[in-house]
Amino acid sequence: MGTEELAHWEIIGTLVWKLVKDAPVHQIKGTPFEAHYVNHGKSPFPHNAGGQAWTAGYIQSKDDPIADLHEDMAAEEKARATYEWLIRVSDDPGVTDTLRFLREREVVHFQRFGETLRIVQEYIDSKKYY
């Protein structure tokens, strides 16, 4: 799933780049994209809507499979919710279709992590660690 999540970044980066690649500077000025443009040009750069760059600090790991799987599931739900909000503000059918695809993948990832959580929990319970 990690590889697919990196592919999601690539899809979003490509989507944004295609939307802005031919935009002249006067169309960028005064838009939410302006802050990105003055720092990165039209180049894709992973950050949130507030301009906070992605860092590995966003990934939590406790060396506890139950805690880590819950963290993974929460991340998938947050991504799904973000795609929901983006779909609501999109007025471009191609963008909306892409966002729907990505949203569905987050749902599938959440389900797979949930299945894994159940399997791991059953294994731990069978060992009766006390």
Coordinates of N, CA and C in Angstrom, one line a residue, residues 43-126:
S43 N 5.9 23.6 -10.4 CA 6.4 22.3 -10.1 C 5.6 21.6 -8.9
P44 N 5.3 20.4 -9.1 CA 4.6 19.7 -7.9 C 5.5 19.7 -6.7
F45 N 4.9 19.9 -5.6 CA 5.6 19.9 -4.3 C 4.5 19.5 -3.2
P46 N 4.8 18.4 -2.5 CA 3.8 17.9 -1.6 C 3.6 18.8 -0.3
H47 N 2.5 19.4 -0.2 CA 2.1 20.1 0.9 C 0.6 20.2 1.1
N48 N 0.1 20.6 2.2 CA -1.3 20.7 2.4 C -1.8 22.0 1.9
A49 N -3.1 22.2 2.0 CA -3.8 23.4 1.5 C -3.3 24.7 2.2
G50 N -2.7 24.5 3.4 CA -2.2 25.7 4.1 C -0.7 25.9 3.8
G51 N -0.1 25.1 2.9 CA 1.3 25.3 2.5 C 2.3 24.6 3.4
Q52 N 1.8 23.8 4.4 CA 2.7 23.1 5.2 C 3.3 21.9 4.4
A53 N 4.6 21.8 4.3 CA 5.2 20.8 3.5 C 5.1 19.4 4.2
W54 N 4.9 18.4 3.5 CA 4.8 17.0 4.0 C 6.2 16.6 4.6
T55 N 6.2 16.0 5.7 CA 7.4 15.5 6.3 C 7.2 14.1 6.9
A56 N 8.2 13.4 7.1 CA 8.1 12.0 7.7 C 7.5 12.1 9.1
G57 N 7.5 13.3 9.7 CA 7.0 13.4 11.0 C 5.5 13.2 11.1
Y58 N 4.8 13.2 9.9 CA 3.4 12.9 9.9 C 3.1 11.4 10.1
I59 N 4.1 10.6 9.9 CA 4.0 9.1 10.0 C 4.3 8.7 11.4
Q60 N 3.4 8.0 12.1 CA 3.6 7.6 13.4 C 3.9 6.1 13.4
S61 N 4.8 5.7 14.3 CA 5.1 4.3 14.5 C 5.5 4.0 15.9
K62 N 4.8 3.0 16.5 CA 5.0 2.7 17.9 C 5.6 1.3 18.2
D63 N 6.0 0.6 17.1 CA 6.5 -0.8 17.2 C 5.4 -1.6 18.0
D64 N 4.2 -1.3 17.7 CA 3.1 -2.1 18.3 C 2.1 -2.2 17.1
P65 N 1.9 -3.5 16.6 CA 1.1 -3.6 15.4 C -0.3 -3.2 15.6
I66 N -0.9 -3.3 16.8 CA -2.3 -2.8 16.9 C -2.4 -1.3 16.8
A67 N -1.5 -0.6 17.5 CA -1.5 0.9 17.5 C -1.1 1.3 16.1
D68 N -0.2 0.7 15.4 CA 0.2 1.1 14.1 C -0.9 0.9 13.1
L69 N -1.6 -0.2 13.2 CA -2.7 -0.4 12.2 C -3.8 0.6 12.4
H70 N -4.1 0.9 13.7 CA -5.1 1.9 13.9 C -4.7 3.3 13.3
E71 N -3.4 3.6 13.5 CA -2.9 4.8 12.9 C -3.0 4.8 11.3
D72 N -2.7 3.6 10.7 CA -2.9 3.5 9.3 C -4.3 3.7 8.9
M73 N -5.2 3.1 9.6 CA -6.6 3.2 9.3 C -7.1 4.7 9.4
A74 N -6.7 5.4 10.4 CA -7.0 6.8 10.6 C -6.5 7.6 9.4
A75 N -5.3 7.3 9.0 CA -4.7 8.1 7.9 C -5.5 7.8 6.6
E76 N -6.0 6.6 6.4 CA -6.8 6.3 5.2 C -8.1 7.1 5.3
E77 N -8.7 7.1 6.4 CA -10.0 7.9 6.6 C -9.8 9.4 6.4
K78 N -8.7 9.9 6.9 CA -8.4 11.3 6.7 C -8.2 11.6 5.2
A79 N -7.5 10.8 4.5 CA -7.3 11.0 3.1 C -8.7 10.9 2.3
R80 N -9.5 9.9 2.7 CA -10.8 9.8 2.1 C -11.6 11.1 2.3
A81 N -11.6 11.6 3.5 CA -12.4 12.8 3.8 C -11.8 14.0 3.0
T82 N -10.5 14.1 2.9 CA -9.9 15.2 2.0 C -10.4 15.1 0.6
Y83 N -10.4 13.9 0.1 CA -10.9 13.7 -1.3 C -12.4 14.1 -1.4
E84 N -13.2 13.8 -0.4 CA -14.6 14.2 -0.4 C -14.7 15.7 -0.5
W85 N -13.9 16.4 0.3 CA -14.0 17.9 0.3 C -13.6 18.4 -1.1
L86 N -12.5 17.8 -1.6 CA -12.0 18.3 -2.9 C -13.1 18.0 -4.0
I87 N -13.7 16.9 -4.0 CA -14.8 16.6 -4.9 C -15.9 17.6 -4.9
R88 N -16.2 18.0 -3.6 CA -17.3 19.0 -3.5 C -17.0 20.4 -4.1
V89 N -15.7 20.7 -4.1 CA -15.3 22.0 -4.7 C -14.9 21.9 -6.2
S90 N -14.8 20.7 -6.7 CA -14.3 20.6 -8.1 C -15.5 20.9 -9.0
D91 N -15.2 21.6 -10.1 CA -16.2 21.8 -11.2 C -15.7 21.2 -12.5
D92 N -14.6 20.4 -12.4 CA -14.0 19.8 -13.6 C -14.3 18.3 -13.6
P93 N -15.0 17.8 -14.6 CA -15.4 16.4 -14.6 C -14.1 15.5 -14.6
G94 N -13.1 15.8 -15.3 CA -11.9 15.0 -15.2 C -11.2 15.0 -13.9
V95 N -11.2 16.1 -13.2 CA -10.6 16.2 -11.9 C -11.5 15.4 -10.9
T96 N -12.8 15.6 -11.0 CA -13.7 14.9 -10.1 C -13.6 13.4 -10.3
D97 N -13.5 12.9 -11.5 CA -13.3 11.5 -11.7 C -12.1 10.9 -11.1
T98 N -11.0 11.7 -11.2 CA -9.7 11.3 -10.7 C -9.8 11.3 -9.1
L99 N -10.4 12.3 -8.6 CA -10.6 12.3 -7.1 C -11.4 11.2 -6.6
R100 N -12.5 10.8 -7.3 CA -13.3 9.7 -7.0 C -12.5 8.4 -7.0
F101 N -11.7 8.2 -8.0 CA -10.9 7.0 -8.0 C -10.0 7.0 -6.8
L102 N -9.3 8.1 -6.5 CA -8.4 8.1 -5.3 C -9.2 7.9 -4.0
R103 N -10.3 8.5 -3.9 CA -11.2 8.3 -2.7 C -11.5 6.8 -2.5
E104 N -11.9 6.1 -3.6 CA -12.2 4.7 -3.6 C -11.0 3.9 -3.1
R105 N -9.8 4.2 -3.6 CA -8.6 3.5 -3.2 C -8.4 3.6 -1.7
E106 N -8.7 4.8 -1.1 CA -8.5 5.0 0.3 C -9.5 4.1 1.1
V107 N -10.7 4.0 0.6 CA -11.7 3.1 1.2 C -11.2 1.7 1.2
V108 N -10.6 1.2 0.1 CA -10.1 -0.1 0.0 C -8.9 -0.3 1.0
H109 N -8.1 0.7 1.0 CA -6.9 0.5 1.9 C -7.4 0.4 3.4
F110 N -8.4 1.3 3.7 CA -9.0 1.2 5.1 C -9.5 -0.2 5.4
Q111 N -10.2 -0.8 4.4 CA -10.7 -2.1 4.6 C -9.6 -3.2 4.8
R112 N -8.6 -3.1 4.0 CA -7.5 -4.1 4.1 C -6.8 -3.9 5.4
F113 N -6.5 -2.7 5.8 CA -5.9 -2.5 7.2 C -6.8 -3.1 8.3
G114 N -8.1 -2.9 8.1 CA -9.1 -3.4 9.1 C -9.0 -5.0 9.1
E115 N -8.9 -5.6 8.0 CA -8.8 -7.0 7.9 C -7.5 -7.5 8.6
T116 N -6.4 -6.8 8.3 CA -5.1 -7.1 8.9 C -5.2 -6.9 10.4
L117 N -5.8 -5.9 10.9 CA -6.0 -5.6 12.3 C -6.7 -6.8 13.0
R118 N -7.7 -7.3 12.4 CA -8.5 -8.4 12.9 C -7.5 -9.7 13.0
I119 N -6.8 -9.9 12.0 CA -5.9 -11.1 11.9 C -4.8 -11.0 13.0
V120 N -4.2 -9.8 13.1 CA -3.2 -9.6 14.1 C -3.8 -9.7 15.5
Q121 N -4.9 -9.1 15.7 CA -5.5 -9.2 17.1 C -5.9 -10.6 17.4
E122 N -6.4 -11.4 16.5 CA -6.7 -12.8 16.8 C -5.4 -13.6 17.1
Y123 N -4.3 -13.3 16.4 CA -3.0 -13.9 16.7 C -2.5 -13.6 18.1
I124 N -2.6 -12.3 18.4 CA -2.1 -11.9 19.7 C -3.0 -12.5 20.8
D125 N -4.3 -12.5 20.6 CA -5.2 -13.1 21.6 C -4.9 -14.6 21.7
S126 N -4.5 -15.3 20.7 CA -4.3 -16.7 20.7 C -3.0 -17.0 21.5

